[in-house]
Every structure is written in structure tokens, then in C-alpha cells.
Short mmCIF file of C-alpha atoms and ligand atoms in Angstrom, two decimals:
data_model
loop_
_atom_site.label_atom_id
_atom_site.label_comp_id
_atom_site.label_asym_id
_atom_site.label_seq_id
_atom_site.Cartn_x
_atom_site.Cartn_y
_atom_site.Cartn_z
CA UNK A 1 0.00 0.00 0.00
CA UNK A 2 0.91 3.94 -0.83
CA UNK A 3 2.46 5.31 1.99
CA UNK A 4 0.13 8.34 3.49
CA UNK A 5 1.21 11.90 5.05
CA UNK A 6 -1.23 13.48 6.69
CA UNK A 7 -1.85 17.37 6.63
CA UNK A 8 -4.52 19.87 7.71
CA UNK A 9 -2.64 22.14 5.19
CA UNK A 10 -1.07 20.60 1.86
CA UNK A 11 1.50 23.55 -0.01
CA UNK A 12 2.00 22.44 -3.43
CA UNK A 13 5.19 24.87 -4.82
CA UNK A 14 8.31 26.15 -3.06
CA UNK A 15 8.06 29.77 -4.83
CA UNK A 16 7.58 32.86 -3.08
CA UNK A 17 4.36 31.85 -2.43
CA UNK A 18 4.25 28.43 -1.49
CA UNK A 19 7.15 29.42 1.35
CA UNK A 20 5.61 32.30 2.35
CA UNK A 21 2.28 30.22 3.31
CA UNK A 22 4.54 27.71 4.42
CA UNK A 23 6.15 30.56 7.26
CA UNK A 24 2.21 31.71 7.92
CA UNK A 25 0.56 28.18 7.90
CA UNK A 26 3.44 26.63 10.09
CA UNK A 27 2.90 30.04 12.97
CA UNK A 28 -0.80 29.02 12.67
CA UNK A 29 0.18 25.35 14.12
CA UNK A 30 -1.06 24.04 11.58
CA UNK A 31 1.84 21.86 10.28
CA UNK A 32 2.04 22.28 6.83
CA UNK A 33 3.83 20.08 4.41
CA UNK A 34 5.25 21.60 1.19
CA UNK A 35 5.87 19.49 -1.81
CA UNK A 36 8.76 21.55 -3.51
CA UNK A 37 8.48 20.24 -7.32
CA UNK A 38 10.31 20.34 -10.45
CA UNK A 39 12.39 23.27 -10.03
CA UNK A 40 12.87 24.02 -5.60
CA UNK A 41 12.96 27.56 -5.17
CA UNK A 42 10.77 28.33 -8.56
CA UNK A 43 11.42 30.88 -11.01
CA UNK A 44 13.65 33.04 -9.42
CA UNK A 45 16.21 30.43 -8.70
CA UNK A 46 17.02 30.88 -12.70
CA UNK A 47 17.87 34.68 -12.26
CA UNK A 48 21.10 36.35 -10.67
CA UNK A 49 20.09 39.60 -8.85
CA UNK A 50 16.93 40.46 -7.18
CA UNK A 51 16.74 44.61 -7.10
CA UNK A 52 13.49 45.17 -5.79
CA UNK A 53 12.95 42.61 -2.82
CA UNK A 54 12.25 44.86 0.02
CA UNK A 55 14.99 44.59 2.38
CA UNK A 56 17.89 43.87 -0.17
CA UNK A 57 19.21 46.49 -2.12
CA UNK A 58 20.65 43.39 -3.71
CA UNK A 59 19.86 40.00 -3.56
CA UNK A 60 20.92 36.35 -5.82
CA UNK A 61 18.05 34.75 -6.71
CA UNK A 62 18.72 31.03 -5.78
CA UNK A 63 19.78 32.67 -2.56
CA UNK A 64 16.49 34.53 -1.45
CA UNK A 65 14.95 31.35 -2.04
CA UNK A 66 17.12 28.98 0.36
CA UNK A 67 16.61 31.87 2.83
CA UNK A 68 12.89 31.51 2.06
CA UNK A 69 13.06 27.54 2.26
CA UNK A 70 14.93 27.67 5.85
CA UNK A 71 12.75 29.86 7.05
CA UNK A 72 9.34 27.93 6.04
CA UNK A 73 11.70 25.34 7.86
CA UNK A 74 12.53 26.76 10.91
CA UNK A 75 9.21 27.54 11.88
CA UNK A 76 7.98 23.82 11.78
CA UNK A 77 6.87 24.01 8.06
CA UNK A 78 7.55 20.23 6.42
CA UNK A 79 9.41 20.58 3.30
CA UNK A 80 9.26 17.85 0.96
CA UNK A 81 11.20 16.69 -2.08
CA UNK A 82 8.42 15.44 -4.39
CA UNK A 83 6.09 16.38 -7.46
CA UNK A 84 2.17 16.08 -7.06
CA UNK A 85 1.05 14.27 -10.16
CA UNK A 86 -2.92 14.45 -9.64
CA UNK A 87 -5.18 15.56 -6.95
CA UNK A 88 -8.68 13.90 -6.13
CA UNK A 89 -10.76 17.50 -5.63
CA UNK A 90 -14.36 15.65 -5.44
CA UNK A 91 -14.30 14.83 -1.53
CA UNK A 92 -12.49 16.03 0.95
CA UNK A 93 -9.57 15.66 2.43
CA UNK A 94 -8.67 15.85 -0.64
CA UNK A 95 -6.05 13.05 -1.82
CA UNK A 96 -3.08 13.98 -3.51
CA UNK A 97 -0.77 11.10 -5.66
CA UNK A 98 3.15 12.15 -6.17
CA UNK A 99 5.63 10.89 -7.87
CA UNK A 100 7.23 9.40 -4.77
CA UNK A 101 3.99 7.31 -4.55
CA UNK A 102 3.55 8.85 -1.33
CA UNK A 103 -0.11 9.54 -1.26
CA UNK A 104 -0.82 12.95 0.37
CA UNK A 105 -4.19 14.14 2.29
CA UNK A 106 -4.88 17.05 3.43
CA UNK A 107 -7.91 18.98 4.75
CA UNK A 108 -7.41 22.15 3.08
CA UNK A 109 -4.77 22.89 -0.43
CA UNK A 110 -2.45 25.83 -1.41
CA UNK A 111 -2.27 25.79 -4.88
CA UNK A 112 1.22 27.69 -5.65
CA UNK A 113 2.72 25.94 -9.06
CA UNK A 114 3.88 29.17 -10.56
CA UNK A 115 4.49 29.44 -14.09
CA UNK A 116 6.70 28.22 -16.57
CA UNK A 117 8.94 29.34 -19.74
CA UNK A 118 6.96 29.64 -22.96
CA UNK A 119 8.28 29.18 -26.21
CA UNK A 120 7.90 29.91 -29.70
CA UNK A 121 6.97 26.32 -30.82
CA UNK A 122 9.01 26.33 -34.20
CA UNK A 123 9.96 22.05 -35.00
CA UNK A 124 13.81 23.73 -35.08
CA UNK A 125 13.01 24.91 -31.39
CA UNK A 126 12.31 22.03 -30.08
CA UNK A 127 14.97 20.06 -32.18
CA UNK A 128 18.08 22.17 -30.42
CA UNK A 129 16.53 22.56 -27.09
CA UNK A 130 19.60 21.66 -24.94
CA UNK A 131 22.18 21.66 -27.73
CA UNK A 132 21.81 25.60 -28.22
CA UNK A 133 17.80 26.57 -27.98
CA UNK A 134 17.58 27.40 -24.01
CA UNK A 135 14.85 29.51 -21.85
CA UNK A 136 17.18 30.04 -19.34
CA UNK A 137 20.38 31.96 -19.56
CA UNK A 138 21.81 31.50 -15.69
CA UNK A 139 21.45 28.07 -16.61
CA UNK A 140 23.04 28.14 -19.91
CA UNK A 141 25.22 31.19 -20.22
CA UNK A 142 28.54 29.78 -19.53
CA UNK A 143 28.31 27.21 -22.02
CA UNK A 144 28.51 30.02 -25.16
CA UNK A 145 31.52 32.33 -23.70
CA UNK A 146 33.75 34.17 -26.40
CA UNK A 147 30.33 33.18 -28.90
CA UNK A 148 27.47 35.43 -30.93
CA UNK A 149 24.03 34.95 -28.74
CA UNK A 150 20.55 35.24 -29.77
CA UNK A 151 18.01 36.41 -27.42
CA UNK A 152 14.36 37.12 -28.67
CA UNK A 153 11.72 38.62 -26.17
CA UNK A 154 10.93 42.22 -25.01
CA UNK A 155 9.69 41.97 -21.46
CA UNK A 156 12.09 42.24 -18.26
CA UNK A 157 13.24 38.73 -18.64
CA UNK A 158 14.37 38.92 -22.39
CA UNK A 159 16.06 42.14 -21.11
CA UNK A 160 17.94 40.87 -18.25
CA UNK A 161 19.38 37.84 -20.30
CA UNK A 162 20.63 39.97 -22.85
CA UNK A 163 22.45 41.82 -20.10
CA UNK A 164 23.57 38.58 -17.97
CA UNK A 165 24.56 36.76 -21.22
CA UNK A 166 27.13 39.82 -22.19
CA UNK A 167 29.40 38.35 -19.40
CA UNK A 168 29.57 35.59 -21.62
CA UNK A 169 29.28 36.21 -25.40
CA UNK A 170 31.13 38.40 -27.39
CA UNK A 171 27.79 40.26 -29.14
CA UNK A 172 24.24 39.51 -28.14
CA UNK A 173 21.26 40.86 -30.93
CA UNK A 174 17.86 40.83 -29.23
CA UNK A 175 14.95 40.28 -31.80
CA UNK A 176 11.66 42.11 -30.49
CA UNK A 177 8.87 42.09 -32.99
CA UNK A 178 7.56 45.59 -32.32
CA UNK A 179 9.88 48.71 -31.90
CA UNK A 180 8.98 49.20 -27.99
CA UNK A 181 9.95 47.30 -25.13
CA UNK A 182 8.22 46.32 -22.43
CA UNK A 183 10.48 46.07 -20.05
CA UNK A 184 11.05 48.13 -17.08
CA UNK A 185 12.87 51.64 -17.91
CA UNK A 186 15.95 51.14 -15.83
CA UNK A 187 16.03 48.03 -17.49
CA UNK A 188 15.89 49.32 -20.65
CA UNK A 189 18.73 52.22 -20.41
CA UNK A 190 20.95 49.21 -19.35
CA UNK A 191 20.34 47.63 -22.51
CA UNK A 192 20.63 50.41 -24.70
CA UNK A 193 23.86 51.40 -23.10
CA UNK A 194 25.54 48.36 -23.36
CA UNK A 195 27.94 48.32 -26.26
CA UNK A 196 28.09 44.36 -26.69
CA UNK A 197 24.04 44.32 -27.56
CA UNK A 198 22.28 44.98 -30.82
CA UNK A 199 18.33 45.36 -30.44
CA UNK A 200 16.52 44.16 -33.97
CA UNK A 201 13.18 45.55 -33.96
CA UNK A 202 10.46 44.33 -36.04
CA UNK A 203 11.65 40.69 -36.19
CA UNK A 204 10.24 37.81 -35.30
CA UNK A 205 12.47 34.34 -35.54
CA UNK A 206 11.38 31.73 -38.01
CA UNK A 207 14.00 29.28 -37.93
CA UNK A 208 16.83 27.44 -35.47
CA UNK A 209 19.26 26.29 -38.02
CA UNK A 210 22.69 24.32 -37.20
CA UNK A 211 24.35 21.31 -37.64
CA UNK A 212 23.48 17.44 -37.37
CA UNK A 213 26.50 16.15 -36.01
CA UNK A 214 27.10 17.09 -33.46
CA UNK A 215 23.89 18.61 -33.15
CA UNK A 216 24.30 22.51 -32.18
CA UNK A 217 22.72 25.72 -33.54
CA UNK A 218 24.29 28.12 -36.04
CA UNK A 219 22.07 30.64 -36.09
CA UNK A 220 18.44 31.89 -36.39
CA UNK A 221 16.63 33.16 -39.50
CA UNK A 222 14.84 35.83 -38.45
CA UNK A 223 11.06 37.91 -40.37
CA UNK A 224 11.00 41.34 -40.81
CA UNK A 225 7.08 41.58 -39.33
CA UNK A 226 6.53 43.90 -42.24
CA UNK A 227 8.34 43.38 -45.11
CA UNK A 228 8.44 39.98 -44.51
CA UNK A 229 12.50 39.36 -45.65
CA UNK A 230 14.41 36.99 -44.17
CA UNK A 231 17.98 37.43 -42.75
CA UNK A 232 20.69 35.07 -40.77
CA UNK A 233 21.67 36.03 -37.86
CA UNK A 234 24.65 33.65 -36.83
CA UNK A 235 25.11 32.60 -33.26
CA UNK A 236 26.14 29.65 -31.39
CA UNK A 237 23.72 30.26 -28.60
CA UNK A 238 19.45 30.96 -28.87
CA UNK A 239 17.85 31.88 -25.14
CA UNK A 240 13.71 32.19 -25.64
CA UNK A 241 12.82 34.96 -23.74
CA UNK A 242 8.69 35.36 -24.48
CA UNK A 243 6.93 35.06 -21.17
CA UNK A 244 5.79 32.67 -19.15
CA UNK A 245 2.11 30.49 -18.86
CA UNK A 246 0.57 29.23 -15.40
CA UNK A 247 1.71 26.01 -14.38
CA UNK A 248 -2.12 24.88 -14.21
CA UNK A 249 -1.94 20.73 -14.89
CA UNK A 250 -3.07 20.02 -11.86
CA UNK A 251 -6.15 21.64 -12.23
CA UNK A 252 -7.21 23.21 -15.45
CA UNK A 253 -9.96 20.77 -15.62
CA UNK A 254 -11.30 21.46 -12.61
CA UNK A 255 -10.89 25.30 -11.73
CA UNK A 256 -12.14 28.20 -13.93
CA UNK A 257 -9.33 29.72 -15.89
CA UNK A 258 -9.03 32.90 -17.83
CA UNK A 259 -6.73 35.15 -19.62
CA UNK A 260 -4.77 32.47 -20.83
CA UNK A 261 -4.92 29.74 -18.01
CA UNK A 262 -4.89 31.72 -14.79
CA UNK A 263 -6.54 29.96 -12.04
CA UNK A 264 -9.47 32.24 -11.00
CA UNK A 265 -9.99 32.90 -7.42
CA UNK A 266 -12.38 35.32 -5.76
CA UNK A 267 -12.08 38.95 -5.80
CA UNK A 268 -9.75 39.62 -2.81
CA UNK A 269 -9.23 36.46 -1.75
CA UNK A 270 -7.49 33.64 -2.82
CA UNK A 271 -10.54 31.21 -2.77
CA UNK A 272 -11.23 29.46 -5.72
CA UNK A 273 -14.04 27.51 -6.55
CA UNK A 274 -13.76 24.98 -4.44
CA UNK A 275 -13.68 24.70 -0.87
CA UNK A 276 -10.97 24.37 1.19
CA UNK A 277 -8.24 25.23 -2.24
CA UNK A 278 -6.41 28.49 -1.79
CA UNK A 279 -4.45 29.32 -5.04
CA UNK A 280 -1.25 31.92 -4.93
CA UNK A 281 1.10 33.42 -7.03
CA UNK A 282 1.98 33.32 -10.54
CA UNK A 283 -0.65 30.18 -10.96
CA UNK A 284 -3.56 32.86 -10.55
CA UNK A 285 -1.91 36.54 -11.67
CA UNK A 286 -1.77 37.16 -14.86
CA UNK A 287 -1.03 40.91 -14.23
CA UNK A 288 1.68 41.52 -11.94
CA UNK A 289 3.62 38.21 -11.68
CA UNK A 290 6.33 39.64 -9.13
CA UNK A 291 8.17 37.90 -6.21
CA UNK A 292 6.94 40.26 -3.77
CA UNK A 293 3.06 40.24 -5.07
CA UNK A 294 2.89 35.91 -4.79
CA UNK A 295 4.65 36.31 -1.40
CA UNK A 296 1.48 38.04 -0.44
CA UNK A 297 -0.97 35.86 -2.19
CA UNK A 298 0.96 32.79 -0.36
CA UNK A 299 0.25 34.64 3.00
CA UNK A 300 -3.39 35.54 2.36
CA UNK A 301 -3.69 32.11 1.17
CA UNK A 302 -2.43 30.54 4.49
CA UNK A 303 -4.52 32.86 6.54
CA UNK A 304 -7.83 32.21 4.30
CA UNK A 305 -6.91 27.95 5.15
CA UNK A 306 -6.61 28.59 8.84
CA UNK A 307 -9.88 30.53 9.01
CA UNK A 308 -11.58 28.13 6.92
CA UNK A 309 -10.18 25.13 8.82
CA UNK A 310 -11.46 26.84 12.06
CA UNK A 311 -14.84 27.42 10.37
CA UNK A 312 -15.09 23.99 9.17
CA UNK A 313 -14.27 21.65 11.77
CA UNK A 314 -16.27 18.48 10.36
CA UNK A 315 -14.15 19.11 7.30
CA UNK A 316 -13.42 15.33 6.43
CA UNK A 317 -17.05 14.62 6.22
CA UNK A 318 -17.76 17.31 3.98
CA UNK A 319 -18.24 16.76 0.19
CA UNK A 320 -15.96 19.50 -1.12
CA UNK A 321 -16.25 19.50 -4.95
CA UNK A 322 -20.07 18.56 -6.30
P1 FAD B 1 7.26 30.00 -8.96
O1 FAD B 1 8.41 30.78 -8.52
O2 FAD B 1 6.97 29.85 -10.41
O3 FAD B 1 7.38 28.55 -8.30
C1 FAD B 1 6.49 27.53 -8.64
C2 FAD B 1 6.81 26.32 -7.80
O4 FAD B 1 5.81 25.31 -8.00
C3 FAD B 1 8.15 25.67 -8.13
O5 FAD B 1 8.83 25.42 -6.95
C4 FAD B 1 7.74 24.35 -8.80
O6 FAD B 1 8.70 23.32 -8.57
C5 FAD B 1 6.43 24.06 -8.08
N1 FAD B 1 5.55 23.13 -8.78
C6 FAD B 1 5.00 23.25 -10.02
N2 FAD B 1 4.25 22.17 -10.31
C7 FAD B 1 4.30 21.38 -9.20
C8 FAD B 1 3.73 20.11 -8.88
N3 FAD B 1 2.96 19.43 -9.75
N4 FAD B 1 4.01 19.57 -7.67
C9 FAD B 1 4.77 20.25 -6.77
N5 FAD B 1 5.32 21.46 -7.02
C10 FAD B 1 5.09 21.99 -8.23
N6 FAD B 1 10.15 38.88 -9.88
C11 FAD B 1 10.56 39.89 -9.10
O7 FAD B 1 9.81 40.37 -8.26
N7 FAD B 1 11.83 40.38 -9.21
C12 FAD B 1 12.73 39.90 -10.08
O8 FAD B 1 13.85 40.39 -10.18
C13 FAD B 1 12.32 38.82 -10.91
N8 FAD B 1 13.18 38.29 -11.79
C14 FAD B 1 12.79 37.23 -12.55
C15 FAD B 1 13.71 36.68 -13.44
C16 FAD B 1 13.34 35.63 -14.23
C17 FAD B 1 14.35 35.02 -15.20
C18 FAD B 1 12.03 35.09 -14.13
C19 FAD B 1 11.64 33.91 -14.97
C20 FAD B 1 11.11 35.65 -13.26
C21 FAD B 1 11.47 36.74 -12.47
N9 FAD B 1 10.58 37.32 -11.58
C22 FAD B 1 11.00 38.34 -10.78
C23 FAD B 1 9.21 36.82 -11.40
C24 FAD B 1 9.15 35.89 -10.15
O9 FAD B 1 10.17 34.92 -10.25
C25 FAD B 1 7.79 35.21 -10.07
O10 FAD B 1 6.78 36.19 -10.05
C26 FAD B 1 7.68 34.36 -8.79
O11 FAD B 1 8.74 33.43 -8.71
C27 FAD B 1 6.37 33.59 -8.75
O12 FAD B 1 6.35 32.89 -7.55
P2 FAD B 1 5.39 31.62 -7.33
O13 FAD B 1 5.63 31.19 -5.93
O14 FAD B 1 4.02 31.94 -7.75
O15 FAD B 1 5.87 30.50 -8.34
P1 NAP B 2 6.28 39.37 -20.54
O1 NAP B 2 6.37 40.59 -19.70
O2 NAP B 2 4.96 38.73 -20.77
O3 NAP B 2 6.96 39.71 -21.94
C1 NAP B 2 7.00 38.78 -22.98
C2 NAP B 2 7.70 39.42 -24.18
O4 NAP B 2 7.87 38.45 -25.20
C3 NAP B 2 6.89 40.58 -24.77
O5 NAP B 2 7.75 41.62 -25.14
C4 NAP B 2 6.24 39.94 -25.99
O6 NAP B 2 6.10 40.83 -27.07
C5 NAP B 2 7.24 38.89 -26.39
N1 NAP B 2 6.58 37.74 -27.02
C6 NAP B 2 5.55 37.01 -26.54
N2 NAP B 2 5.25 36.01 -27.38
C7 NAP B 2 6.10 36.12 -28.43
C8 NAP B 2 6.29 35.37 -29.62
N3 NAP B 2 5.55 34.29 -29.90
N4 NAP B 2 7.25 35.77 -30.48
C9 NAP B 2 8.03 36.85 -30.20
N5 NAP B 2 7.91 37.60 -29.08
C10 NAP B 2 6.96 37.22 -28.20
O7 NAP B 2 7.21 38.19 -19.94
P2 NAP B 2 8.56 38.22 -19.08
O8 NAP B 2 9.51 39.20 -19.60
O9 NAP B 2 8.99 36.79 -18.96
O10 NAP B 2 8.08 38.68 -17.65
C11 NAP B 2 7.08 37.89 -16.95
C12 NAP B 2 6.77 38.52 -15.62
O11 NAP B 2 7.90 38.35 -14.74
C13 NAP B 2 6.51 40.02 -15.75
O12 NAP B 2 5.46 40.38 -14.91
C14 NAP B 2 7.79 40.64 -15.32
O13 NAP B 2 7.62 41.93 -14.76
C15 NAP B 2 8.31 39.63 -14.26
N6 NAP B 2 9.76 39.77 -14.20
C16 NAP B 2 10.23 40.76 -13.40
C17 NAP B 2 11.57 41.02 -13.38
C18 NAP B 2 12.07 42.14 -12.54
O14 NAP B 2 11.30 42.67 -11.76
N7 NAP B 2 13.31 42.56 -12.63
C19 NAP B 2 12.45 40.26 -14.17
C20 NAP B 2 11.93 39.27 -14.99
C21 NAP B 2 10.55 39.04 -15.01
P3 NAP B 2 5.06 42.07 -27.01
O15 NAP B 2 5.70 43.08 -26.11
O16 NAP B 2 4.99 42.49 -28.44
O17 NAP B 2 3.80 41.49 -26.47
#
């Protein structure tokens, strides 16, 4: 038989938000277990500095999370290395399968998966993803020093790649397909001030092209948006900087999405549909999608599960989802 863990308070994400209801459930006695995922530490582990964390001028990313982790830790929060593959939302406690096999139930959910790297879905993407084609340049960076790079992208991520992969390549071109960025402005007079980066406006990329064997990228054909002519840009190195989507598997079939896949909770309030599941963080904002604003939805979220805990104290017995 499955092994069981028992929880009044199941965390599902170890972002901002996940440890941050982790520190509020755990000082509610309420004993929380976190299931960390995939990636420990979410998004911001796969960034360098943090300049707008309150309290740090200057902070690593990877590094604000372990601070985050130990502290979900040290105040009796149960951190867990495992992925939840499904969750059973018709009764309640609901029962949550892993990956572990460990079988988890818990009286009351925190829904904080985040969000995840898009990309541009080109067959040459996907064919030099790892040998080249990467959405993450403190990953990848190292791997293309002294080489041309390719970044394509015009929010704050695509921005601070370019900028984090000039300690690495000699030349960077970012493609944007309008002639505006939407980056942040300090952001922006970084890039434009930087000598080793080339924006290309009005382009969108249509091909990955390189070799076979081995396999690696050569460059990127890239679309004028209105002209429609195609150029070559080489480069050894292609980071996919577009955005990111709401890491919703677990329950796009079950919760009401919008904009996109956003998990839809109630209007100040992390609530969602059903009762007894708090969702935080980048899972449910499609608007602001900061460190500091899923911090707070992962602390609302823990206070709205303690209150409704309190409220509900027959909670097994109750039929949750009808
Ligand atoms: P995430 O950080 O996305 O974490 C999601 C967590 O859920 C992960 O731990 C993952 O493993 C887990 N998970 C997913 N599925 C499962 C599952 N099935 N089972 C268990 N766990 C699961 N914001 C800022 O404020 N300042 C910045 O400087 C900044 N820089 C950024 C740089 C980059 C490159 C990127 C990509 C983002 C940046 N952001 C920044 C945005 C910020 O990282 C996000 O807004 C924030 O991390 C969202 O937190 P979250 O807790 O909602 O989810
Ligand atoms: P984003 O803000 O959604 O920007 C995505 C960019 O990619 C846009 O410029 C968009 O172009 C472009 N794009 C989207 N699809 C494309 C496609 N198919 N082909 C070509 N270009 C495409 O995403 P993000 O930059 O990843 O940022 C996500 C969130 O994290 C934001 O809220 C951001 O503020 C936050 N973040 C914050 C920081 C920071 O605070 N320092 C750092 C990184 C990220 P258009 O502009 O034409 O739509």
C-alpha cells in the first residue's frame, strides 16, 4: 500500500508563495507540508540579482529562495522533495498522488505551481533545445563564452538575459517584434547602453538552423514583421525569452481559468471555486507576476486555510467538490 502523510494544510510549490504560506501556515500550528516540485525555489532560482525585494538592495536569486526555504523550515513548516502528479478535488480531504507514490491528504490545499517558460513552438526549437535553444540563460550562459548569442523577447526577462549573457558572449542581438519594449525603464537604459548588444526591432524568428552532427545551432533566421524578408543572424547560442504560462496541470480541468490559463480565485481572496483550495502566485496573476506580489498571495492564502479550517471543523465529512 501507498504510503500516506497526513496534513490539515497541503502547499503544493516552493516559490515565493508556497514558502511564504509555508512561514504563515506553520505560525498558525497548523503543520504544513510543502511538496517543492520540479524546479525548488521556482522561477527566481534561474535569475542572478533580485533589485526590488524589500529589504535587499541586492539580492541572488537562488539565494532569497534557500533563505525563504529555511525559514518555512525553521518555523515547523515540512518541506518535501516530491512532485504532485494528480489531486482527487471531489471529496475532501482531498487526496493527492506524487511521484514518490507517497499519497498525500490534506484537509485544506495551497495551490502555488507558478508558471513556466513559454516558447515559440518552431519544430527547429524544439529540435536544439539543450544543444543551443535554451529559456534560461543563468542556466546556460557559460556554455557560449567568447560566442554570438541570440536572445528574442521584449519583457524584463528577455532584457535581463541579454544583459547577464554579455558576461559571456562576445555580441548579443535581441529580436523584439515591435519597436517598444516592455520592459522596465531602468532596465531598458541598461540595454541600450551596453555596447556588446544589438536590439533588432520588427523581427520575429522563423527558424533554429545548425548542424546534425554534433547537433548545435548556427544561427536563427529571423522575419522582418513587415516586409516579410528573411535574414541570418549567426550565433552559437538561442535563449527564448517570451513570457511565461501558469503552471495549471493540476487543475485546469477542474478550476475556472481565464486570460490564458490563470486559475481564478475570488475577488480579494485567494478562494477558488472549491472549498478548502487556496491558489497563490503566478498560478492565478496574470497581471503583476512579481516575487513580492505571490509572497502576499501565499500569505493571504495561508490565513484564508486557517480561518476556513477553524470554520469547518467536520471538514473530512464534507463533500468539497459537487
Ligand atoms: P514559482 O516561482 O513559479 O514557483 C512555482 C513552484 O511550483 C516551483 O517550486 C515548482 O517546482 C512548483 N511546482 C510546479 N508544479 C508542481 C507540482 N505538480 N508539484 C509540486 N510542485 C510543483 N520577480 C521579481 O519580483 N523580481 C525579479 O527580479 C524577478 N526576476 C525574474 C527573473 C526571471 C528570469 C524570471 C523567470 C522571473 C522573475 N521574476 C521576478 C518573477 C518571479 O520569479 C515570479 O513572479 C515568482 O517566482 C512567482 O512565484 P510563485 O511562488 O508563484 O511560483
Ligand atoms: P512578458 O512581460 O509577458 O513579456 C514577454 C515578451 O515576449 C513581450 O515583449 C512579448 O512581445 C514577447 N513575445 C511574446 N510572445 C512572443 C512570440 N511568440 N514571439 C516573439 N515575441 C513574443 O514576460 P517576461 O519578460 O517573462 O516577464 C514575466 C513577468 O515576470 C513580468 O510580470 C515581469 O515583470 C516579471 N519579471 C520581473 C523582473 C524584474 O522585476 N526585474 C524580471 C523578470 C521578469 P510584445 O511586447 O509584443 O507582447
Amino acid at each position: 500500500m501507498a504510503e500516506q502523510k497526513k496534513t490539515r494544510v497541503l502547499i503544493v510549490g516552493s516559490g515565493p508563495a508556497g514558502y511564504t504560506a509555508g512561514v504563515y501556515a506553520a505560525r498558525a500550528m497548523l503543520e504544513p507540508v510543502l511538496v517543492q516540485g520540479l524546479e525548488p525555489g521556482g522561477q527566481l532560482t534561474t535569475t542572478t540579482e533580485v533589485e526590488n525585494w524589500p529589504g535587499d538592495t541586492e539580492v541572488q536569486g537562488p539565494e532569497l529562495m534557500m533563505r525563504m526555504e529555511a525559514h518555512a523550515k525553521a518555523v515547523g513548516c515540512e518541506v518535501v522533495h516530491d512532485i504532485i502528479s494528480s489531486v482527487d478535488f471531489s471529496k475532501r480531504p482531498f487526496v493527492c498522488q506524487s511521484d514518490s507514490g507517497t499519497e498525500y491528504i490534506a484537509d485544506a490545499l495551497i495551490l502555488a505551481t507558478g508558471a513556466r517558460a513559454k516558447w515559440l513552438g518552431l519544430e527547429s526549437e524544439e529540435k536544439y533545445k539543450g544543444f543551443g535553444v535554451s529559456a534560461c540563460a543563468t542556466c546556460d550562459g557559460f556554455f557560449y563564452r567568447g560566442e554570438e548569442i541570440v536572445v528574442v523577447g521584449g519583457g524584463n526577462t528577455a532584457v535581463e538575459e541579454a544583459l547577464f549573457l554579455t558576461n559571456f558572449a562576445s555580441k548579443v542581438t535581441l529580436v523584439h517584434r515591435r519597436d517598444e519594449l516592455r520592459a522596465e525603464k531602468i532596465l531598458q537604459d541598461r540595454l541600450f547602453k551596453n555596447p556588446k548588444i544589438e536590439t533588432l526591432w520588427f523581427h520575429e524568428v522563423a527558424e533554429v538552423y545548425g548542424n546534425d552532427t554534433p547537433l548545435g545551432v548556427e544561427g536563427v533566421k529571423v522575419k522582418h514583421t513587415q516586409t516579410g524578408e528573411i535574414t541570418e543572424i549567426p550565433c552559437k547560442g538561442f535563449f527564448v525569452a517570451i513570457g511565461h504560462a501558469p503552471a495549471n496541470e493540476l487543475v485546469k480541468d477542474v478550476l475556472e481559468t481565464h486570460m490564458g490559463g490563470y486559475v481564478v480565485t475570488q475577488p480579494d481572496s485567494t478562494a477558488t471555486s472549491i472549498p478548502g483550495v487556496f491558489a497563490a502566485g503566478d498560478l492565478t496573476d496574470h497581471k503583476y507576476r512579481q516575487a513580492i506580489t505571490s509572497a502576499g498571495m501565499g500569505c493571504m492564502a495561508a490565513l484564508e486555510a486557517e480561518r476556513f479550517l477553524a470554520e469547518d471543523e467536520s471538514a473530512p465529512e464534507v463533500q468539497a467538490a459537487e
